[in-house]
Amino acid sequence: MGPYIRCMPVSIPFDNSFARLPDAFYSRLNPEPVRAPSLIAYNKELGDLLGIAPASDSERAAVFSGLKVPEGASPLAQLYAGHQFGNYNPQLGDGRAILLGEVVGTDGKRYDIQLKGSGRTPYSRMGDGRAWLGPVLREYVVSEAMHALGIPTTRALAATLTGEDVIREGILPGAVLTRIASSHLRVGTFQIFAQRGQKDAQRQLTDYAIERHYPEADGPLGLLREVCNAQAELIAAWMSIGFIHGVMNTDNSAISGETIDYGPCAFMDEYHPDTVFSSIDQMGRYAFSNQPRIAVWNMAQLATALLQQLDDPEAAVTPATEIVHAMPERIETAWTRRMGAKIGIAEAGPDDRPLIESLLKVMQEGRADFTNTFDALARGQARDQFLNRDAFEHWAEDWYRRTETEDNPQATMQQASPRVIPRNHRIEEMISAAVQGDYAPFHRLTAALAEPYTTEDTALMHPPTETERVPATFCGT
Ligand code: AMP
Ligand code: MG
């Protein structure tokens, strides 16, 4: 790096559209300054996509920790509400995040640049507005892994240390994540203005969301249809890789259809449909196999909110209900296609569902590892994954018969099944090392997970041993 880059400020080609909306939608304020920022990671490939010019690590640390507000930013905290575990909370909002602004990337798409962990806002309630290193690195690693897996998601541009302590269960290092999203509009963003009866705000927000995400959509019902479709595809994608979001509250459900808010999320090791990791999900509301139902429930809340802006909401109840009720079949169709590919069927349809479902049953009974079973199927060594090998072999007879007519089942399977996913015990190990100042496991994980289908770091494939197993994950606060 030449002396020329060393003194270059971080230059971001901002083009802020949300900040041009009326101030009913947000509070303008700067991030709270931090004492001694330092850069942990900068995602150069993503920075280049966003048109961010080269800069020194110290300049990046200053900007992406919130110490220095870059030229062209319009910092603000967004307002939203949301159903948390089924109960409506009339006001949430960015309590520890600041939207710096937006850029249009070299791909022509618009992106939000948000700092998470950037200090108190008018929506912080009892919180300190901060984040500690653990959840920042967890979100960095998992969101980038999801991107590499081809699943719609927010992304991670940077992680910085603030040089300040955060008090949680103990004293922990404070950190900030720079999150990139195609927007931060949530179901809860619509709910708050509907609940308050602010029709003008609802209509402005609907127009804004349509223009930004679904320019072809016609009015509130058109928007609802698009969001339902995007969420249906998203949930099917999660189900096909064993991902458990953990907090599918309506404030964590994105209008764009991206995965957002990686709190107590986790990937399953052994397959079991009832798997729950989140320590706060005592009832299993957001258990693995409940995710499709919850996504539909969330879309029903969006429908309710969207209808409030109409002059005659009653007249739209029937079409809105039809849109929401079409979701389960849509999820099932997308799920069948994805799961079918994982067993070598290029275009699986309803007739293939029994074969997929019977494999899952054998996996559950045989305590098979979700990711490794499909990887082994793709490589012809699946038998070893099962405790109940006879049951697997019985299933495999039907499977051979079905895939005989497929062109290249092996290639289909290998493209649909990652070798490496961010296993929970590896994430925990990475966080423990980082707290001690050792970032080698973080860099190892990000490197391997950037190519999850082809990585040669196959040691990361191992499921946890009994002592490595992580029974619960905690919210990202
Ligand atoms: P989450 O569970 O991360 O989706 O957050 C739910 C709500 O709590 C959001 O309004 C957050 O902004 C807020 N929140 C979470 N952690 C903090 C914190 N440390 N300080 C202030 N607000 C927070
Ligand atoms: Mg949230």
PDB file of N, CA and C and ligand atoms in Angstrom, residues 80 84 92 96 116 179 186 247 249 251-252 260-261, ligand 2:
ATOM      1  N   TYR A  80     -39.491   1.079  13.206  1.00  0.00           N
ATOM      2  CA  TYR A  80     -40.342  -0.057  12.863  1.00  0.00           C
ATOM      3  C   TYR A  80     -40.929  -0.655  14.132  1.00  0.00           C
ATOM      4  N   GLN A  84     -42.908  -9.975  18.168  1.00  0.00           N
ATOM      5  CA  GLN A  84     -41.784 -10.745  18.701  1.00  0.00           C
ATOM      6  C   GLN A  84     -42.351 -11.979  19.395  1.00  0.00           C
ATOM      7  N   LEU A  92     -40.310  -0.628  17.915  1.00  0.00           N
ATOM      8  CA  LEU A  92     -38.941  -1.122  18.037  1.00  0.00           C
ATOM      9  C   LEU A  92     -38.040  -0.080  17.379  1.00  0.00           C
ATOM     10  N   ARG A  96     -29.697  -0.010  17.840  1.00  0.00           N
ATOM     11  CA  ARG A  96     -28.225  -0.083  17.900  1.00  0.00           C
ATOM     12  C   ARG A  96     -27.656  -0.102  16.498  1.00  0.00           C
ATOM     13  N   LYS A 116     -24.011  -1.585  12.564  1.00  0.00           N
ATOM     14  CA  LYS A 116     -24.763  -2.263  13.626  1.00  0.00           C
ATOM     15  C   LYS A 116     -23.861  -2.362  14.858  1.00  0.00           C
ATOM     16  N   ARG A 179     -23.174  -3.615   7.720  1.00  0.00           N
ATOM     17  CA  ARG A 179     -24.074  -4.546   7.037  1.00  0.00           C
ATOM     18  C   ARG A 179     -24.564  -3.924   5.733  1.00  0.00           C
ATOM     19  N   ARG A 186     -38.703  -3.844   6.572  1.00  0.00           N
ATOM     20  CA  ARG A 186     -39.153  -5.092   7.200  1.00  0.00           C
ATOM     21  C   ARG A 186     -40.677  -5.137   7.204  1.00  0.00           C
ATOM     22  N   VAL A 247     -34.925 -16.352  15.129  1.00  0.00           N
ATOM     23  CA  VAL A 247     -35.806 -15.252  15.589  1.00  0.00           C
ATOM     24  C   VAL A 247     -36.594 -14.683  14.419  1.00  0.00           C
ATOM     25  N   ASN A 249     -39.089 -13.081  13.936  1.00  0.00           N
ATOM     26  CA  ASN A 249     -40.076 -12.061  14.295  1.00  0.00           C
ATOM     27  C   ASN A 249     -40.375 -11.206  13.063  1.00  0.00           C
ATOM     28  N   ASP A 251     -40.195  -8.139  12.662  1.00  0.00           N
ATOM     29  CA  ASP A 251     -39.181  -7.092  12.464  1.00  0.00           C
ATOM     30  C   ASP A 251     -37.901  -7.671  11.874  1.00  0.00           C
ATOM     31  N   ASN A 252     -37.792  -8.998  11.854  1.00  0.00           N
ATOM     32  CA  ASN A 252     -36.617  -9.632  11.247  1.00  0.00           C
ATOM     33  C   ASN A 252     -36.984 -10.335   9.948  1.00  0.00           C
ATOM     34  N   ILE A 260     -32.215 -11.760   7.088  1.00  0.00           N
ATOM     35  CA  ILE A 260     -31.720 -10.602   7.841  1.00  0.00           C
ATOM     36  C   ILE A 260     -31.736 -10.903   9.331  1.00  0.00           C
ATOM     37  N   ASP A 261     -30.823 -10.260  10.061  1.00  0.00           N
ATOM     38  CA  ASP A 261     -30.718 -10.342  11.519  1.00  0.00           C
ATOM     39  C   ASP A 261     -30.311 -11.730  11.999  1.00  0.00           C
TER      40      ASP A 261
HETATM   41 MG    MG B   2     -33.933  -7.343  14.507  1.00  0.00          MG
END
